[in-house]
PDB file of C-alpha atoms in Angstrom:
ATOM      1  CA  GLY A 547      19.420   0.663  -4.881  1.00 50.00           C
ATOM      2  CA  GLU A 548      16.246   2.515  -5.214  1.00 59.00           C
ATOM      3  CA  ASP A 549      12.960   0.846  -3.535  1.00 86.00           C
ATOM      4  CA  VAL A 550       9.660   1.908  -3.254  1.00 92.00           C
ATOM      5  CA  GLU A 551       7.304   0.188  -0.983  1.00 92.00           C
ATOM      6  CA  GLN A 552       3.327   0.121  -0.708  1.00 93.00           C
ATOM      7  CA  SER A 553       0.772  -1.893   0.956  1.00 90.00           C
ATOM      8  CA  LEU A 554      -0.764  -4.457  -1.338  1.00 91.00           C
ATOM      9  CA  PHE A 555      -4.272  -3.927  -0.642  1.00 95.00           C
ATOM     10  CA  LEU A 556      -6.964  -1.420   0.583  1.00 97.00           C
ATOM     11  CA  SER A 557     -10.744  -1.942   1.134  1.00 97.00           C
ATOM     12  CA  VAL A 558     -13.094   0.723   1.807  1.00 97.00           C
ATOM     13  CA  ARG A 559     -16.574   1.645   1.523  1.00 97.00           C
ATOM     14  CA  GLU A 560     -18.111   3.942  -0.945  1.00 97.00           C
ATOM     15  CA  GLY A 561     -18.370   7.625   0.292  1.00 97.00           C
ATOM     16  CA  ASP A 562     -15.316   6.928   2.452  1.00 97.00           C
ATOM     17  CA  SER A 563     -12.075   8.366   2.221  1.00 97.00           C
ATOM     18  CA  SER A 564      -9.102   6.318   1.011  1.00 97.00           C
ATOM     19  CA  VAL A 565      -5.541   6.824   1.964  1.00 98.00           C
ATOM     20  CA  ILE A 566      -2.733   4.889   0.049  1.00 97.00           C
ATOM     21  CA  ASN A 567       0.824   5.097   1.571  1.00 97.00           C
ATOM     22  CA  CYS A 568       4.249   4.849  -0.306  1.00 96.00           C
ATOM     23  CA  THR A 569       7.842   4.972   1.281  1.00 96.00           C
ATOM     24  CA  TYR A 570      10.801   5.480  -0.905  1.00 94.00           C
ATOM     25  CA  THR A 571      14.333   5.405  -0.506  1.00 90.00           C
ATOM     26  CA  ASP A 572      15.791   7.844  -3.087  1.00 84.00           C
ATOM     27  CA  SER A 573      15.837  11.481  -1.588  1.00 82.00           C
ATOM     28  CA  SER A 574      16.946  12.848  -4.750  1.00 83.00           C
ATOM     29  CA  SER A 575      13.404  12.412  -6.291  1.00 83.00           C
ATOM     30  CA  THR A 576      12.428  15.624  -7.729  1.00 84.00           C
ATOM     31  CA  TYR A 577       8.928  14.957  -8.830  1.00 89.00           C
ATOM     32  CA  LEU A 578       6.777  11.863  -7.159  1.00 92.00           C
ATOM     33  CA  TYR A 579       3.834  10.537  -9.286  1.00 93.00           C
ATOM     34  CA  TRP A 580       0.644   8.644  -8.549  1.00 95.00           C
ATOM     35  CA  TYR A 581      -0.668   6.644 -11.488  1.00 95.00           C
ATOM     36  CA  LYS A 582      -3.947   4.492 -11.665  1.00 96.00           C
ATOM     37  CA  GLN A 583      -4.250   1.200 -13.509  1.00 95.00           C
ATOM     38  CA  GLU A 584      -7.729  -0.076 -14.367  1.00 93.00           C
ATOM     39  CA  PRO A 585      -7.998  -3.859 -15.059  1.00 86.00           C
ATOM     40  CA  GLY A 586      -6.832  -4.617 -18.462  1.00 83.00           C
ATOM     41  CA  ALA A 587      -5.702  -0.933 -19.286  1.00 85.00           C
ATOM     42  CA  GLY A 588      -2.551   0.909 -19.190  1.00 88.00           C
ATOM     43  CA  LEU A 589      -1.259   3.230 -16.587  1.00 92.00           C
ATOM     44  CA  GLN A 590      -2.999   6.984 -16.254  1.00 92.00           C
ATOM     45  CA  LEU A 591      -1.374   9.783 -14.536  1.00 91.00           C
ATOM     46  CA  LEU A 592      -3.520  10.856 -11.672  1.00 94.00           C
ATOM     47  CA  THR A 593      -1.226  13.571 -10.140  1.00 93.00           C
ATOM     48  CA  TYR A 594       2.102  14.221  -8.881  1.00 91.00           C
ATOM     49  CA  ILE A 595       3.777  16.624  -6.459  1.00 93.00           C
ATOM     50  CA  PHE A 596       7.155  18.459  -6.556  1.00 91.00           C
ATOM     51  CA  SER A 597       9.667  17.690  -3.858  1.00 90.00           C
ATOM     52  CA  ASN A 598       9.507  21.139  -2.345  1.00 91.00           C
ATOM     53  CA  MET A 599       5.953  20.949  -1.628  1.00 93.00           C
ATOM     54  CA  ASP A 600       4.239  19.358   1.155  1.00 95.00           C
ATOM     55  CA  MET A 601       0.835  18.990   0.139  1.00 96.00           C
ATOM     56  CA  LYS A 602      -0.997  19.189  -3.323  1.00 95.00           C
ATOM     57  CA  GLN A 603      -4.864  19.125  -3.854  1.00 96.00           C
ATOM     58  CA  ASP A 604      -6.338  18.367  -7.061  1.00 92.00           C
ATOM     59  CA  GLN A 605     -10.309  17.926  -6.607  1.00 95.00           C
ATOM     60  CA  ARG A 606     -10.843  14.758  -4.803  1.00 96.00           C
ATOM     61  CA  LEU A 607      -7.052  13.830  -4.629  1.00 97.00           C
ATOM     62  CA  THR A 608      -4.674  15.035  -1.803  1.00 97.00           C
ATOM     63  CA  VAL A 609      -1.063  14.232  -2.036  1.00 97.00           C
ATOM     64  CA  LEU A 610       1.046  14.569   1.259  1.00 97.00           C
ATOM     65  CA  LEU A 611       4.933  14.474   1.113  1.00 97.00           C
ATOM     66  CA  ASN A 612       6.958  14.241   3.961  1.00 96.00           C
ATOM     67  CA  LYS A 613      10.360  14.437   2.652  1.00 93.00           C
ATOM     68  CA  LYS A 614      12.138  13.910   5.778  1.00 93.00           C
ATOM     69  CA  ASP A 615      10.554  10.564   6.203  1.00 94.00           C
ATOM     70  CA  LYS A 616      10.411   9.790   2.444  1.00 94.00           C
ATOM     71  CA  HIS A 617       6.787   9.080   3.019  1.00 96.00           C
ATOM     72  CA  LEU A 618       4.072   9.884   0.261  1.00 96.00           C
ATOM     73  CA  SER A 619       0.491   9.476   0.478  1.00 97.00           C
ATOM     74  CA  LEU A 620      -2.511   9.825  -1.793  1.00 98.00           C
ATOM     75  CA  ARG A 621      -5.859  10.466  -0.172  1.00 98.00           C
ATOM     76  CA  ILE A 622      -9.102  10.020  -2.226  1.00 98.00           C
ATOM     77  CA  ALA A 623     -12.065  11.975  -0.775  1.00 97.00           C
ATOM     78  CA  ASP A 624     -15.754  10.385  -1.255  1.00 97.00           C
ATOM     79  CA  THR A 625     -14.150   7.209  -3.043  1.00 98.00           C
ATOM     80  CA  GLN A 626     -16.539   5.751  -5.679  1.00 97.00           C
ATOM     81  CA  THR A 627     -16.868   2.100  -7.088  1.00 95.00           C
ATOM     82  CA  GLY A 628     -15.021   3.609 -10.143  1.00 94.00           C
ATOM     83  CA  ASP A 629     -12.067   4.509  -8.139  1.00 97.00           C
ATOM     84  CA  SER A 630     -11.348   0.706  -7.740  1.00 96.00           C
ATOM     85  CA  ALA A 631      -7.891   0.060  -9.323  1.00 97.00           C
ATOM     86  CA  ILE A 632      -4.294  -0.387  -8.773  1.00 96.00           C
ATOM     87  CA  TYR A 633      -2.374   2.666  -7.731  1.00 97.00           C
ATOM     88  CA  PHE A 634       1.185   3.154  -8.344  1.00 95.00           C
ATOM     89  CA  CYS A 635       3.508   5.414  -6.345  1.00 94.00           C
ATOM     90  CA  ALA A 636       6.520   6.473  -8.872  1.00 93.00           C
ATOM     91  CA  PRO A 637       9.263   8.856  -7.647  1.00 92.00           C
ATOM     92  CA  SER A 638      11.464   9.966 -10.570  1.00 87.00           C
ATOM     93  CA  ARG A 639      14.887   9.983 -10.816  1.00 81.00           C
ATOM     94  CA  GLY A 640      17.781  11.878 -12.881  1.00 76.00           C
ATOM     95  CA  ALA A 641      17.635  13.716 -15.856  1.00 71.00           C
ATOM     96  CA  THR A 642      15.827  11.166 -17.996  1.00 71.00           C
ATOM     97  CA  ASN A 643      12.894  11.371 -15.391  1.00 74.00           C
ATOM     98  CA  LYS A 644      13.130   7.576 -14.964  1.00 82.00           C
ATOM     99  CA  LEU A 645      10.178   6.419 -12.877  1.00 87.00           C
ATOM    100  CA  ILE A 646      10.704   4.038 -10.113  1.00 89.00           C
ATOM    101  CA  PHE A 647       7.576   2.082  -9.382  1.00 91.00           C
ATOM    102  CA  GLY A 648       6.314   0.328  -6.216  1.00 86.00           C
ATOM    103  CA  THR A 649       4.442  -2.919  -6.487  1.00 88.00           C
ATOM    104  CA  GLY A 650       1.232  -1.222  -6.306  1.00 93.00           C
ATOM    105  CA  THR A 651      -1.647  -1.187  -3.912  1.00 96.00           C
ATOM    106  CA  LEU A 652      -5.137  -2.570  -5.081  1.00 96.00           C
ATOM    107  CA  LEU A 653      -7.950  -0.346  -3.907  1.00 97.00           C
ATOM    108  CA  ALA A 654     -11.279  -2.064  -3.623  1.00 97.00           C
ATOM    109  CA  VAL A 655     -14.514  -0.031  -3.024  1.00 97.00           C
ATOM    110  CA  GLN A 656     -17.433  -1.856  -1.455  1.00 95.00           C
ATOM    111  CA  PRO A 657     -20.956  -0.569  -2.357  1.00 91.00           C
TER     112      PRO A 657
ATOM    113  CA  GLU B  21      -5.880  12.468 -29.783  1.00 84.00           C
ATOM    114  CA  ALA B  22      -2.657  12.420 -28.126  1.00 82.00           C
ATOM    115  CA  GLN B  23      -1.574   8.737 -27.250  1.00 92.00           C
ATOM    116  CA  VAL B  24       1.039   5.966 -27.290  1.00 95.00           C
ATOM    117  CA  THR B  25       0.148   3.167 -29.395  1.00 96.00           C
ATOM    118  CA  GLN B  26       1.310  -0.416 -28.948  1.00 96.00           C
ATOM    119  CA  ASN B  27       0.687  -3.437 -31.104  1.00 97.00           C
ATOM    120  CA  PRO B  28      -0.051  -6.145 -30.700  1.00 97.00           C
ATOM    121  CA  ARG B  29      -2.160  -6.210 -27.494  1.00 96.00           C
ATOM    122  CA  TYR B  30      -1.780  -9.888 -27.006  1.00 96.00           C
ATOM    123  CA  LEU B  31       0.802 -12.139 -28.413  1.00 97.00           C
ATOM    124  CA  ILE B  32       1.235 -15.915 -27.696  1.00 97.00           C
ATOM    125  CA  THR B  33       4.668 -17.215 -29.171  1.00 96.00           C
ATOM    126  CA  VAL B  34       7.065 -20.074 -28.890  1.00 97.00           C
ATOM    127  CA  THR B  35      10.571 -20.089 -27.514  1.00 97.00           C
ATOM    128  CA  GLY B  36      13.381 -18.913 -29.831  1.00 97.00           C
ATOM    129  CA  LYS B  37      10.999 -17.228 -32.279  1.00 97.00           C
ATOM    130  CA  LYS B  38      11.977 -13.441 -32.842  1.00 97.00           C
ATOM    131  CA  LEU B  39       9.158 -10.944 -32.248  1.00 97.00           C
ATOM    132  CA  THR B  40       8.806  -7.302 -32.381  1.00 98.00           C
ATOM    133  CA  VAL B  41       6.339  -5.258 -30.289  1.00 98.00           C
ATOM    134  CA  THR B  42       5.699  -1.743 -31.815  1.00 98.00           C
ATOM    135  CA  CYS B  43       5.381   1.424 -30.302  1.00 98.00           C
ATOM    136  CA  SER B  44       4.403   4.866 -31.627  1.00 98.00           C
ATOM    137  CA  GLN B  45       3.553   8.226 -30.251  1.00 97.00           C
ATOM    138  CA  ASN B  46       1.851  11.280 -31.773  1.00 95.00           C
ATOM    139  CA  MET B  47       3.068  13.873 -29.219  1.00 93.00           C
ATOM    140  CA  ASN B  48       6.482  14.726 -30.496  1.00 93.00           C
ATOM    141  CA  HIS B  49       7.844  13.348 -27.296  1.00 92.00           C
ATOM    142  CA  GLU B  50      11.748  12.956 -26.996  1.00 90.00           C
ATOM    143  CA  TYR B  51      11.695  10.416 -24.292  1.00 91.00           C
ATOM    144  CA  MET B  52      10.490   6.871 -24.786  1.00 93.00           C
ATOM    145  CA  SER B  53      10.742   4.016 -22.352  1.00 94.00           C
ATOM    146  CA  TRP B  54       9.674   0.304 -22.061  1.00 97.00           C
ATOM    147  CA  TYR B  55       8.579  -1.434 -18.910  1.00 96.00           C
ATOM    148  CA  ARG B  56       7.530  -4.991 -17.978  1.00 97.00           C
ATOM    149  CA  GLN B  57       5.053  -5.335 -15.286  1.00 95.00           C
ATOM    150  CA  ASP B  58       5.082  -8.478 -13.487  1.00 93.00           C
ATOM    151  CA  PRO B  59       3.095  -9.777 -10.176  1.00 86.00           C
ATOM    152  CA  GLY B  60       4.558  -8.593  -7.101  1.00 83.00           C
ATOM    153  CA  LEU B  61       7.324  -6.909  -8.698  1.00 86.00           C
ATOM    154  CA  GLY B  62       5.571  -3.547 -10.195  1.00 87.00           C
ATOM    155  CA  LEU B  63       6.925  -2.110 -13.242  1.00 92.00           C
ATOM    156  CA  ARG B  64      10.712  -2.268 -14.311  1.00 93.00           C
ATOM    157  CA  GLN B  65      12.277  -0.439 -16.956  1.00 93.00           C
ATOM    158  CA  ILE B  66      13.676  -2.586 -19.745  1.00 97.00           C
ATOM    159  CA  TYR B  67      15.193   0.261 -22.095  1.00 96.00           C
ATOM    160  CA  TYR B  68      14.696   3.855 -22.600  1.00 93.00           C
ATOM    161  CA  SER B  69      15.583   6.435 -25.371  1.00 93.00           C
ATOM    162  CA  MET B  70      16.385  10.194 -24.904  1.00 89.00           C
ATOM    163  CA  ASN B  71      16.065  11.000 -28.577  1.00 90.00           C
ATOM    164  CA  VAL B  72      16.550   9.690 -32.179  1.00 92.00           C
ATOM    165  CA  GLU B  73      19.378   7.188 -32.417  1.00 92.00           C
ATOM    166  CA  VAL B  74      19.999   7.686 -28.481  1.00 91.00           C
ATOM    167  CA  THR B  75      19.192   4.589 -26.280  1.00 94.00           C
ATOM    168  CA  ASP B  76      20.350   3.139 -23.130  1.00 93.00           C
ATOM    169  CA  LYS B  77      19.639   0.209 -20.976  1.00 94.00           C
ATOM    170  CA  GLY B  78      17.282   0.238 -18.086  1.00 93.00           C
ATOM    171  CA  ASP B  79      17.106  -2.185 -15.133  1.00 91.00           C
ATOM    172  CA  VAL B  80      16.469  -5.540 -16.822  1.00 96.00           C
ATOM    173  CA  PRO B  81      17.629  -5.170 -20.257  1.00 97.00           C
ATOM    174  CA  GLU B  82      18.808  -8.691 -21.043  1.00 97.00           C
ATOM    175  CA  GLY B  83      17.211 -10.582 -23.767  1.00 97.00           C
ATOM    176  CA  TYR B  84      15.712  -7.342 -25.364  1.00 98.00           C
ATOM    177  CA  LYS B  85      16.986  -4.826 -27.858  1.00 98.00           C
ATOM    178  CA  VAL B  86      15.494  -1.565 -28.938  1.00 98.00           C
ATOM    179  CA  SER B  87      15.906   0.938 -31.925  1.00 96.00           C
ATOM    180  CA  ARG B  88      15.002   4.587 -32.277  1.00 97.00           C
ATOM    181  CA  LYS B  89      15.310   5.513 -35.871  1.00 97.00           C
ATOM    182  CA  GLU B  90      12.317   7.864 -35.834  1.00 96.00           C
ATOM    183  CA  LYS B  91      11.269  10.037 -33.071  1.00 96.00           C
ATOM    184  CA  ARG B  92       7.709   8.624 -32.993  1.00 97.00           C
ATOM    185  CA  ASN B  93       8.666   4.896 -33.001  1.00 98.00           C
ATOM    186  CA  PHE B  94      10.365   2.844 -30.457  1.00 98.00           C
ATOM    187  CA  PRO B  95       9.987  -0.882 -31.034  1.00 98.00           C
ATOM    188  CA  LEU B  96      10.936  -3.551 -28.612  1.00 98.00           C
ATOM    189  CA  ILE B  97      12.655  -6.736 -30.138  1.00 98.00           C
ATOM    190  CA  LEU B  98      13.027 -10.056 -28.585  1.00 97.00           C
ATOM    191  CA  GLU B  99      15.466 -11.905 -30.630  1.00 96.00           C
ATOM    192  CA  SER B 100      15.075 -15.331 -28.961  1.00 97.00           C
ATOM    193  CA  PRO B 101      12.111 -15.258 -26.428  1.00 97.00           C
ATOM    194  CA  SER B 102      12.077 -17.409 -23.553  1.00 97.00           C
ATOM    195  CA  PRO B 103       9.541 -18.210 -21.160  1.00 97.00           C
ATOM    196  CA  ASN B 104      10.677 -15.840 -18.238  1.00 97.00           C
ATOM    197  CA  GLN B 105       9.824 -13.194 -20.739  1.00 98.00           C
ATOM    198  CA  THR B 106       6.044 -13.739 -20.355  1.00 98.00           C
ATOM    199  CA  SER B 107       4.830 -10.538 -19.160  1.00 97.00           C
ATOM    200  CA  LEU B 108       2.763  -7.372 -19.641  1.00 96.00           C
ATOM    201  CA  TYR B 109       4.765  -4.958 -21.503  1.00 98.00           C
ATOM    202  CA  PHE B 110       4.065  -1.033 -21.682  1.00 97.00           C
ATOM    203  CA  CYS B 111       5.834   1.543 -23.761  1.00 97.00           C
ATOM    204  CA  ALA B 112       5.634   5.004 -22.483  1.00 94.00           C
ATOM    205  CA  SER B 113       6.900   8.571 -23.745  1.00 93.00           C
ATOM    206  CA  SER B 114       7.424  11.776 -22.267  1.00 89.00           C
ATOM    207  CA  THR B 115       8.570  15.417 -23.280  1.00 84.00           C
ATOM    208  CA  ARG B 116      12.246  16.421 -22.428  1.00 68.00           C
ATOM    209  CA  GLY B 117      12.511  17.827 -19.049  1.00 57.00           C
ATOM    210  CA  GLY B 118       8.718  17.288 -18.791  1.00 55.00           C
ATOM    211  CA  GLN B 119       8.868  16.163 -15.323  1.00 62.00           C
ATOM    212  CA  GLY B 120       5.828  17.606 -14.140  1.00 64.00           C
ATOM    213  CA  PHE B 121       3.801  15.943 -16.817  1.00 71.00           C
ATOM    214  CA  GLY B 122       5.220  12.420 -16.379  1.00 79.00           C
ATOM    215  CA  TYR B 123       4.796   9.551 -18.899  1.00 88.00           C
ATOM    216  CA  THR B 124       2.222   8.588 -21.047  1.00 91.00           C
ATOM    217  CA  PHE B 125       1.789   4.908 -21.150  1.00 93.00           C
ATOM    218  CA  GLY B 126       0.377   2.717 -23.891  1.00 95.00           C
ATOM    219  CA  SER B 127      -2.371   0.129 -23.264  1.00 93.00           C
ATOM    220  CA  GLY B 128       0.091  -2.601 -22.753  1.00 95.00           C
ATOM    221  CA  THR B 129       0.989  -5.794 -24.650  1.00 97.00           C
ATOM    222  CA  ARG B 130       0.456  -9.191 -22.898  1.00 96.00           C
ATOM    223  CA  LEU B 131       3.232 -11.560 -24.189  1.00 98.00           C
ATOM    224  CA  THR B 132       3.158 -15.347 -23.494  1.00 98.00           C
ATOM    225  CA  VAL B 133       6.218 -17.537 -24.465  1.00 97.00           C
ATOM    226  CA  VAL B 134       5.587 -21.195 -24.472  1.00 97.00           C
TER     227      VAL B 134
END
């Protein structure tokens, strides 16, 4: 079956860069998403990358995709306390764009 | 404002008492889906719908029912809730083929079954 793995916790200092990593098993994923979940809230789409791309940059966010190793990462530059949240990696699958979620990485930003 | 609206936000119920969690979207999306979120397990898909009157099971459908009589609404029905259905539930919607846009999620319904 499909599997998506993320580390559970990451702590950084305000102003530093954060890198959240994800590995997945389904090589047929066409789109790979990053979602953010703040406490008590739903999931907010942060960014995504198409499977034929290696990198995508969107303001402070950089997504890197190594399709050969099935590894996805999200880099947040100049991390702020407002970035503290759970981040989910979610490759999509099939015609229905079903999302396969990892367990999420809790990012804690220390002032 | 484009959104997915779930109700209620919080619900405490007793074992066996039928309940419905409503979900409505105002974006004319074809695809809708229900997920449950449990600690250490991430989000798992319960049911999904590709359009009106078209629904199918996700990864964890046991104990749940859905219906899609109208495009905007996708209620989740628990006919006889049990404590192992205590969870945080999310409804989500997406355009048909909108892979680049992902799913828009509701704010969640926290269900406790005692």
